Amino acid sequence: MIQYMPMESKKALFFEVAAQEAETLREAIAADANLKGLQCEFLEQKLDASGLTLASQADIVSVFINSVLDKGSIDKLAKTRLIATRSTGFDHIDLEAAKSKPVSVANVPAYGSHTVAEFAFALILGLSRKVFEASYKVKSGQGFSAAGMMGFDLYGKTIGIVGTGRIGQNVAVIAKGFGMKVIAYDPYPNNEAAKNIGFDYVSLDDLLSRSDIVTLHAPYNPGTKHLINMENINRFKRGSLLVNTARGELCDNEALLTGLDKGILGGVGLDVVEGERKLKDGEKVSTFEKLRAHPHAFVTPHMAYFTAEAQKEIARVTVENISAFLRGEAKNVVS
Ligand code: NAI
């Protein structure tokens, strides 16, 4: 529900903001005349139980993906009318709980569609050309030799894209540039994109069994939890690669380990990993420890979105969302 809010004495609290991002956000806020007078505070901490008292006094709360806003937390946000997440995914926010209160949730729908697609290829090439192992070998003083580092060409190979939204489509375009055959699975196919870019939709099982590389670009929700699981891990083409830049919970860590150990998967590149919120809190996740130690698993710390351009765009759109909200308009409100 959108309500008009006069600017005087309105307060916005931004959580999970590192120093550099605070600067970018401040610039974007200063550039918007409508936001003159808005009190803004930037905190490095995520919004957890310890931040709720503070947050409950803010009209607008902005978070990133590590602040889990479940029903219990949202119920405590007494004054808050807008939760502005500086992310595309909003699986960390209980939308139903927000809907039951006068709290709107806005996201940044498209900032990372090129950024994340490019990073998916960083992982794909890192795996297919053994860049990670080779670089480690040289850096750790194990000699300047390409022995054991033979990779394979992307040209002519089949890539299977799971989720053909904004990011998935950009991955398809890049893959075409490499001369790859592109197949895709999406429960809501976009036939126009398929025709324009030149890819075919298939079932998930077909995609897993035909792809040399599988890359995940679906959102996380109850329906996509463990989309890659103990059962369908056996359907992957032997020796294929799996890349996940979407959300960790799309894959059952145990299934990935089984796939790697059985040689079904030749390698995995994970920017996101099941249980990563616990990892960020310094807790141990036993399946992650096994993945981390596996010679054919490569993990980056959820950074596919993290470029200067994307950060600027996140700030711009978040500030626009807040500004529109304060004018009584709905912008990028998710439901
Ligand atoms: P989008 O909403 O444009 O596209 C998602 C696509 O997935 C849609 O076409 C949808 O129909 C499809 N989908 C839904 N359920 C599916 C299922 N069960 N199987 C296959 N496809 C399914 O989202 P966008 O912008 O492409 O982003 C995708 C995801 O990437 C986000 O939800 C977010 O979780 C993740 N992401 C990760 C980032 C990172 O830094 N690693 C940064 C930005 C987004």
Short mmCIF file of C-alpha atoms and ligand atoms in Angstrom, two decimals:
data_model
loop_
_atom_site.label_atom_id
_atom_site.label_comp_id
_atom_site.label_asym_id
_atom_site.label_seq_id
_atom_site.Cartn_x
_atom_site.Cartn_y
_atom_site.Cartn_z
CA MET A 1 0.00 0.00 0.00
CA ILE A 2 1.47 3.36 -1.00
CA GLN A 3 0.87 6.39 1.16
CA TYR A 4 1.91 9.94 0.48
CA MET A 5 4.54 11.01 2.99
CA PRO A 6 5.63 14.62 3.44
CA MET A 7 9.42 14.92 3.55
CA GLU A 8 9.89 16.75 6.85
CA SER A 9 11.54 14.59 9.43
CA LYS A 10 11.45 11.43 7.34
CA LYS A 11 14.21 9.00 8.09
CA ALA A 12 15.89 6.40 5.91
CA LEU A 13 18.21 3.80 7.39
CA PHE A 14 20.55 1.90 5.06
CA PHE A 15 21.96 -1.41 6.32
CA GLU A 16 24.88 -3.47 4.93
CA VAL A 17 26.58 -0.41 3.45
CA ALA A 18 30.37 -0.39 3.12
CA ALA A 19 32.14 2.99 3.06
CA GLN A 20 32.45 3.16 -0.73
CA GLU A 21 28.79 2.32 -1.29
CA ALA A 22 27.73 4.95 1.26
CA GLU A 23 29.51 7.55 -0.85
CA THR A 24 27.70 6.37 -4.01
CA LEU A 25 24.35 6.41 -2.21
CA ARG A 26 25.00 9.88 -0.77
CA GLU A 27 25.77 11.20 -4.25
CA ALA A 28 22.57 9.70 -5.66
CA ILE A 29 20.50 11.13 -2.79
CA ALA A 30 22.09 14.58 -3.14
CA ALA A 31 21.25 14.56 -6.86
CA ASP A 32 17.53 14.15 -6.15
CA ALA A 33 15.92 17.48 -5.19
CA ASN A 34 12.84 15.62 -3.95
CA LEU A 35 14.91 14.05 -1.18
CA LYS A 36 16.17 17.32 0.27
CA GLY A 37 15.74 17.11 4.04
CA LEU A 38 15.54 13.32 4.19
CA GLN A 39 17.58 12.10 7.16
CA CYS A 40 19.81 9.26 6.01
CA GLU A 41 22.00 6.97 8.05
CA PHE A 42 24.33 4.29 6.71
CA LEU A 43 25.28 1.26 8.74
CA GLU A 44 27.73 -1.51 7.87
CA GLN A 45 25.86 -4.11 9.89
CA LYS A 46 23.12 -6.22 8.41
CA LEU A 47 19.61 -5.77 9.76
CA ASP A 48 19.33 -8.52 12.36
CA ALA A 49 17.75 -8.67 15.81
CA SER A 50 20.26 -6.13 17.14
CA GLY A 51 19.32 -3.56 14.48
CA LEU A 52 15.57 -3.89 14.72
CA THR A 53 15.02 -1.27 17.43
CA LEU A 54 16.88 1.28 15.35
CA ALA A 55 15.14 0.21 12.14
CA SER A 56 11.71 0.38 13.71
CA GLN A 57 12.12 4.16 14.02
CA ALA A 58 12.87 4.62 10.32
CA ASP A 59 10.23 5.36 7.68
CA ILE A 60 12.38 3.69 5.07
CA VAL A 61 14.70 0.77 5.59
CA SER A 62 17.13 -0.27 2.89
CA VAL A 63 18.90 -3.61 3.03
CA PHE A 64 20.98 -5.98 0.94
CA ILE A 65 20.66 -9.76 0.73
CA ASN A 66 22.12 -10.71 4.10
CA SER A 67 19.39 -9.02 6.12
CA VAL A 68 16.66 -11.61 6.55
CA LEU A 69 13.34 -9.84 7.02
CA ASP A 70 10.97 -12.56 8.12
CA LYS A 71 7.52 -12.04 9.61
CA GLY A 72 8.88 -11.58 13.13
CA SER A 73 11.22 -8.79 11.99
CA ILE A 74 8.69 -7.07 9.76
CA ASP A 75 6.14 -7.05 12.59
CA LYS A 76 8.66 -5.11 14.66
CA LEU A 77 9.18 -2.40 12.03
CA ALA A 78 6.52 -0.18 13.59
CA LYS A 79 7.15 3.02 11.65
CA THR A 80 8.58 1.60 8.45
CA ARG A 81 6.51 1.94 5.29
CA LEU A 82 9.11 1.00 2.65
CA ILE A 83 11.73 -1.73 2.56
CA ALA A 84 14.04 -0.91 -0.33
CA THR A 85 16.28 -3.86 -1.06
CA ARG A 86 19.36 -2.98 -3.07
CA SER A 87 19.21 -6.32 -4.85
CA THR A 88 17.31 -8.02 -7.64
CA GLY A 89 16.43 -11.10 -5.60
CA PHE A 90 14.00 -10.54 -2.70
CA ASP A 91 13.88 -14.05 -1.25
CA HIS A 92 15.29 -12.63 2.03
CA ILE A 93 12.08 -10.65 2.61
CA ASP A 94 8.75 -12.21 3.60
CA LEU A 95 6.49 -10.48 1.08
CA GLU A 96 3.32 -11.92 2.60
CA ALA A 97 4.24 -10.47 6.00
CA ALA A 98 4.93 -7.09 4.37
CA LYS A 99 1.62 -7.23 2.50
CA SER A 100 -0.29 -7.84 5.71
CA LYS A 101 1.01 -4.46 6.97
CA PRO A 102 1.25 -1.08 5.29
CA VAL A 103 4.79 -1.92 4.16
CA SER A 104 5.87 -1.88 0.52
CA VAL A 105 8.93 -3.72 -0.76
CA ALA A 106 10.90 -2.35 -3.70
CA ASN A 107 13.85 -3.96 -5.47
CA VAL A 108 16.37 -3.13 -8.18
CA PRO A 109 15.11 -5.31 -10.99
CA ALA A 110 17.74 -5.06 -13.66
CA TYR A 111 21.04 -3.59 -12.52
CA GLY A 112 23.01 -6.74 -12.81
CA SER A 113 21.73 -8.38 -15.93
CA HIS A 114 24.93 -7.78 -17.93
CA THR A 115 27.13 -7.77 -14.82
CA VAL A 116 26.01 -11.20 -13.61
CA ALA A 117 25.94 -12.71 -17.11
CA GLU A 118 29.56 -11.63 -17.62
CA PHE A 119 30.52 -13.16 -14.29
CA ALA A 120 28.84 -16.44 -15.20
CA PHE A 121 31.27 -16.56 -18.12
CA ALA A 122 34.18 -15.73 -15.81
CA LEU A 123 33.28 -18.92 -13.94
CA ILE A 124 32.60 -20.91 -17.12
CA LEU A 125 35.95 -19.99 -18.67
CA GLY A 126 37.71 -20.39 -15.34
CA LEU A 127 36.48 -23.99 -15.30
CA SER A 128 36.66 -24.86 -18.99
CA ARG A 129 40.23 -23.53 -19.37
CA LYS A 130 41.39 -24.43 -15.84
CA VAL A 131 42.30 -20.80 -15.18
CA PHE A 132 41.73 -21.17 -11.44
CA GLU A 133 44.05 -24.18 -11.04
CA ALA A 134 46.70 -22.82 -13.41
CA SER A 135 46.86 -19.45 -11.71
CA TYR A 136 47.10 -21.10 -8.29
CA LYS A 137 49.87 -23.37 -9.54
CA VAL A 138 51.98 -20.47 -10.82
CA LYS A 139 51.30 -18.24 -7.80
CA SER A 140 52.17 -20.95 -5.33
CA GLY A 141 55.51 -21.54 -7.02
CA GLN A 142 54.72 -24.95 -8.52
CA GLY A 143 56.47 -24.09 -11.79
CA PHE A 144 55.58 -22.54 -15.12
CA SER A 145 54.14 -25.56 -16.85
CA ALA A 146 50.84 -26.19 -18.62
CA ALA A 147 50.97 -29.88 -17.80
CA GLY A 148 47.58 -31.10 -16.63
CA MET A 149 45.89 -27.86 -17.67
CA MET A 150 44.31 -28.92 -20.96
CA GLY A 151 40.83 -27.45 -21.27
CA PHE A 152 38.12 -27.47 -23.92
CA ASP A 153 36.72 -24.96 -26.41
CA LEU A 154 33.33 -23.37 -25.80
CA TYR A 155 32.83 -23.09 -29.56
CA GLY A 156 30.41 -25.78 -30.71
CA LYS A 157 29.50 -26.89 -27.17
CA THR A 158 25.98 -26.87 -25.74
CA ILE A 159 25.10 -24.55 -22.87
CA GLY A 160 21.91 -25.13 -20.90
CA ILE A 161 20.43 -22.00 -19.34
CA VAL A 162 18.02 -22.54 -16.46
CA GLY A 163 15.90 -19.38 -16.20
CA THR A 164 15.66 -17.09 -19.22
CA GLY A 165 14.87 -13.78 -17.55
CA ARG A 166 17.10 -10.73 -17.86
CA ILE A 167 20.35 -12.43 -16.83
CA GLY A 168 19.64 -15.74 -18.58
CA GLN A 169 18.96 -13.95 -21.87
CA ASN A 170 22.23 -12.02 -21.64
CA VAL A 171 24.04 -15.29 -20.99
CA ALA A 172 22.41 -16.67 -24.14
CA VAL A 173 23.60 -13.69 -26.18
CA ILE A 174 27.16 -14.06 -24.89
CA ALA A 175 27.07 -17.82 -25.50
CA LYS A 176 26.00 -17.22 -29.11
CA GLY A 177 29.05 -14.97 -29.46
CA PHE A 178 31.21 -17.93 -28.48
CA GLY A 179 29.52 -20.04 -31.17
CA MET A 180 27.76 -22.26 -28.63
CA LYS A 181 24.50 -24.10 -29.09
CA VAL A 182 22.03 -22.71 -26.58
CA ILE A 183 19.18 -24.62 -24.98
CA ALA A 184 17.08 -23.39 -22.08
CA TYR A 185 14.52 -24.34 -19.50
CA ASP A 186 12.00 -21.95 -17.98
CA PRO A 187 8.49 -22.74 -16.74
CA TYR A 188 7.49 -19.40 -18.28
CA PRO A 189 9.17 -19.53 -21.69
CA ASN A 190 9.86 -16.32 -23.58
CA ASN A 191 9.40 -17.47 -27.15
CA GLU A 192 10.15 -14.07 -28.60
CA ALA A 193 13.54 -13.97 -26.87
CA ALA A 194 14.19 -17.55 -27.98
CA LYS A 195 13.50 -16.59 -31.58
CA ASN A 196 15.46 -13.32 -31.50
CA ILE A 197 18.52 -14.69 -29.72
CA GLY A 198 18.31 -18.14 -31.26
CA PHE A 199 17.82 -20.78 -28.58
CA ASP A 200 15.43 -23.66 -27.98
CA TYR A 201 13.39 -24.48 -24.92
CA VAL A 202 13.59 -28.03 -23.61
CA SER A 203 12.53 -29.77 -20.40
CA LEU A 204 14.85 -29.52 -17.38
CA ASP A 205 15.75 -33.21 -17.66
CA ASP A 206 16.59 -32.81 -21.35
CA LEU A 207 18.68 -29.75 -20.61
CA LEU A 208 20.69 -31.55 -17.92
CA SER A 209 21.39 -34.56 -20.11
CA ARG A 210 22.31 -32.58 -23.26
CA SER A 211 24.37 -29.67 -21.89
CA ASP A 212 28.15 -29.50 -21.67
CA ILE A 213 27.67 -26.55 -19.35
CA VAL A 214 24.62 -25.83 -17.19
CA THR A 215 24.19 -22.32 -15.79
CA LEU A 216 21.50 -21.32 -13.28
CA HIS A 217 19.58 -18.04 -13.49
CA ALA A 218 16.28 -18.77 -11.75
CA PRO A 219 15.08 -16.97 -8.62
CA TYR A 220 15.02 -18.70 -5.27
CA ASN A 221 11.56 -19.44 -3.93
CA PRO A 222 9.92 -22.50 -2.35
CA GLY A 223 9.45 -23.97 -5.85
CA THR A 224 13.12 -23.70 -6.84
CA LYS A 225 14.74 -24.95 -3.63
CA HIS A 226 17.08 -27.83 -4.60
CA LEU A 227 16.22 -27.53 -8.27
CA ILE A 228 19.47 -29.48 -8.61
CA ASN A 229 19.12 -32.39 -6.25
CA MET A 230 20.17 -35.96 -5.44
CA GLU A 231 17.78 -37.35 -8.03
CA ASN A 232 18.50 -35.23 -11.09
CA ILE A 233 22.26 -34.94 -10.51
CA ASN A 234 22.43 -38.34 -12.24
CA ARG A 235 20.87 -36.86 -15.36
CA PHE A 236 23.77 -34.50 -16.07
CA LYS A 237 25.96 -35.31 -19.06
CA ARG A 238 29.09 -37.05 -17.81
CA GLY A 239 31.90 -34.58 -17.18
CA SER A 240 29.74 -31.48 -17.67
CA LEU A 241 30.20 -28.22 -15.79
CA LEU A 242 27.68 -26.51 -13.52
CA VAL A 243 27.74 -22.80 -12.74
CA ASN A 244 25.50 -21.11 -10.18
CA THR A 245 25.35 -17.32 -9.96
CA ALA A 246 21.67 -17.24 -8.91
CA ARG A 247 21.08 -18.41 -5.33
CA GLY A 248 22.87 -21.11 -3.38
CA GLU A 249 19.71 -22.87 -2.26
CA LEU A 250 18.91 -23.78 -5.87
CA CYS A 251 21.45 -26.59 -5.43
CA ASP A 252 21.63 -29.26 -2.76
CA ASN A 253 25.30 -29.13 -1.70
CA GLU A 254 25.23 -32.90 -1.09
CA ALA A 255 24.07 -33.48 -4.67
CA LEU A 256 26.92 -31.34 -6.02
CA LEU A 257 29.43 -33.31 -3.95
CA THR A 258 27.96 -36.60 -5.16
CA GLY A 259 28.06 -35.37 -8.77
CA LEU A 260 31.70 -34.30 -8.43
CA ASP A 261 32.79 -37.46 -6.61
CA LYS A 262 31.13 -39.71 -9.18
CA GLY A 263 32.67 -37.73 -12.05
CA ILE A 264 29.20 -36.83 -13.35
CA LEU A 265 30.18 -33.21 -12.93
CA GLY A 266 33.60 -32.28 -14.30
CA GLY A 267 33.57 -29.11 -12.24
CA VAL A 268 31.36 -26.60 -10.48
CA GLY A 269 31.71 -22.82 -10.29
CA LEU A 270 29.64 -21.32 -7.52
CA ASP A 271 29.25 -17.64 -6.78
CA VAL A 272 26.45 -18.57 -4.40
CA VAL A 273 26.30 -21.56 -2.15
CA GLU A 274 23.69 -23.25 0.01
CA GLY A 275 24.07 -21.98 3.58
CA GLU A 276 26.03 -18.86 2.63
CA ARG A 277 24.22 -16.65 5.16
CA LYS A 278 25.64 -18.86 7.91
CA LEU A 279 29.08 -18.55 6.33
CA LYS A 280 28.78 -14.76 6.36
CA ASP A 281 27.99 -14.98 10.08
CA GLY A 282 31.20 -16.95 10.59
CA GLU A 283 29.39 -20.25 11.18
CA LYS A 284 30.61 -23.51 9.69
CA VAL A 285 28.60 -25.33 7.02
CA SER A 286 29.96 -28.85 6.72
CA THR A 287 28.88 -29.42 3.11
CA PHE A 288 30.45 -26.11 2.13
CA GLU A 289 33.73 -27.15 3.77
CA LYS A 290 33.71 -30.28 1.60
CA LEU A 291 32.95 -28.28 -1.54
CA ARG A 292 35.64 -25.73 -0.72
CA ALA A 293 38.19 -28.49 -0.37
CA HIS A 294 37.12 -30.32 -3.53
CA PRO A 295 39.68 -29.97 -6.34
CA HIS A 296 36.99 -29.44 -8.98
CA ALA A 297 34.80 -26.98 -7.08
CA PHE A 298 35.52 -23.24 -7.23
CA VAL A 299 33.64 -20.81 -5.06
CA THR A 300 33.52 -17.01 -5.12
CA PRO A 301 31.88 -15.04 -2.29
CA HIS A 302 28.61 -13.89 -3.91
CA MET A 303 30.20 -11.15 -5.98
CA ALA A 304 28.72 -11.58 -9.45
CA TYR A 305 26.89 -8.26 -9.00
CA PHE A 306 29.93 -6.42 -7.70
CA THR A 307 31.21 -3.96 -10.29
CA ALA A 308 31.55 -0.18 -10.13
CA GLU A 309 28.87 0.20 -12.80
CA ALA A 310 26.39 -2.07 -11.05
CA GLN A 311 26.94 -0.41 -7.68
CA LYS A 312 26.20 2.98 -9.19
CA GLU A 313 23.09 1.64 -10.85
CA ILE A 314 21.93 -0.01 -7.61
CA ALA A 315 22.29 3.31 -5.79
CA ARG A 316 20.52 5.23 -8.55
CA VAL A 317 17.53 2.87 -8.74
CA THR A 318 17.25 2.48 -4.95
CA VAL A 319 17.19 6.24 -4.52
CA GLU A 320 14.61 6.52 -7.32
CA ASN A 321 12.48 3.88 -5.58
CA ILE A 322 12.64 5.83 -2.33
CA SER A 323 11.97 9.14 -4.03
CA ALA A 324 8.96 7.75 -5.91
CA PHE A 325 7.61 6.21 -2.74
CA LEU A 326 7.85 9.50 -0.90
CA ARG A 327 5.90 11.13 -3.74
CA GLY A 328 3.20 8.50 -3.24
CA GLU A 329 4.12 6.51 -6.36
CA ALA A 330 4.98 2.82 -6.66
CA LYS A 331 8.31 2.15 -8.36
CA ASN A 332 9.76 -1.33 -8.63
CA VAL A 333 7.40 -2.50 -5.91
CA VAL A 334 7.40 -6.30 -5.81
CA SER A 335 4.36 -8.31 -4.85
P1 NAI B 1 14.35 -12.48 -13.81
O1 NAI B 1 13.19 -12.39 -12.90
O2 NAI B 1 14.49 -11.51 -14.94
O3 NAI B 1 14.42 -13.95 -14.44
C1 NAI B 1 14.22 -15.12 -13.71
C2 NAI B 1 13.72 -16.18 -14.68
O4 NAI B 1 13.68 -17.44 -13.99
C3 NAI B 1 12.30 -15.92 -15.21
O5 NAI B 1 12.28 -16.03 -16.60
C4 NAI B 1 11.47 -17.00 -14.54
O6 NAI B 1 10.38 -17.42 -15.34
C5 NAI B 1 12.50 -18.10 -14.40
N1 NAI B 1 12.13 -19.14 -13.47
C6 NAI B 1 11.25 -19.10 -12.43
N2 NAI B 1 11.15 -20.31 -11.85
C7 NAI B 1 11.98 -21.14 -12.54
C8 NAI B 1 12.28 -22.52 -12.45
N3 NAI B 1 11.71 -23.30 -11.54
N4 NAI B 1 13.16 -23.04 -13.33
C9 NAI B 1 13.73 -22.27 -14.29
N5 NAI B 1 13.47 -20.95 -14.44
C10 NAI B 1 12.60 -20.40 -13.57
O7 NAI B 1 15.63 -12.44 -12.86
P2 NAI B 1 17.13 -12.07 -13.26
O8 NAI B 1 17.35 -10.61 -13.18
O9 NAI B 1 17.48 -12.77 -14.51
O10 NAI B 1 17.92 -12.72 -12.02
C11 NAI B 1 17.89 -14.12 -11.77
C12 NAI B 1 18.40 -14.37 -10.38
O11 NAI B 1 19.78 -14.08 -10.29
C13 NAI B 1 17.77 -13.48 -9.29
O12 NAI B 1 16.54 -14.00 -8.82
C14 NAI B 1 18.81 -13.45 -8.22
O13 NAI B 1 18.52 -14.43 -7.24
C15 NAI B 1 20.10 -13.81 -8.94
N6 NAI B 1 21.08 -12.73 -8.89
C16 NAI B 1 22.32 -13.01 -8.37
C17 NAI B 1 23.28 -12.03 -8.28
C18 NAI B 1 24.67 -12.32 -7.77
O14 NAI B 1 25.39 -11.39 -7.41
N7 NAI B 1 25.11 -13.57 -7.73
C19 NAI B 1 22.98 -10.64 -8.66
C20 NAI B 1 21.67 -10.46 -9.24
C21 NAI B 1 20.75 -11.48 -9.32
#
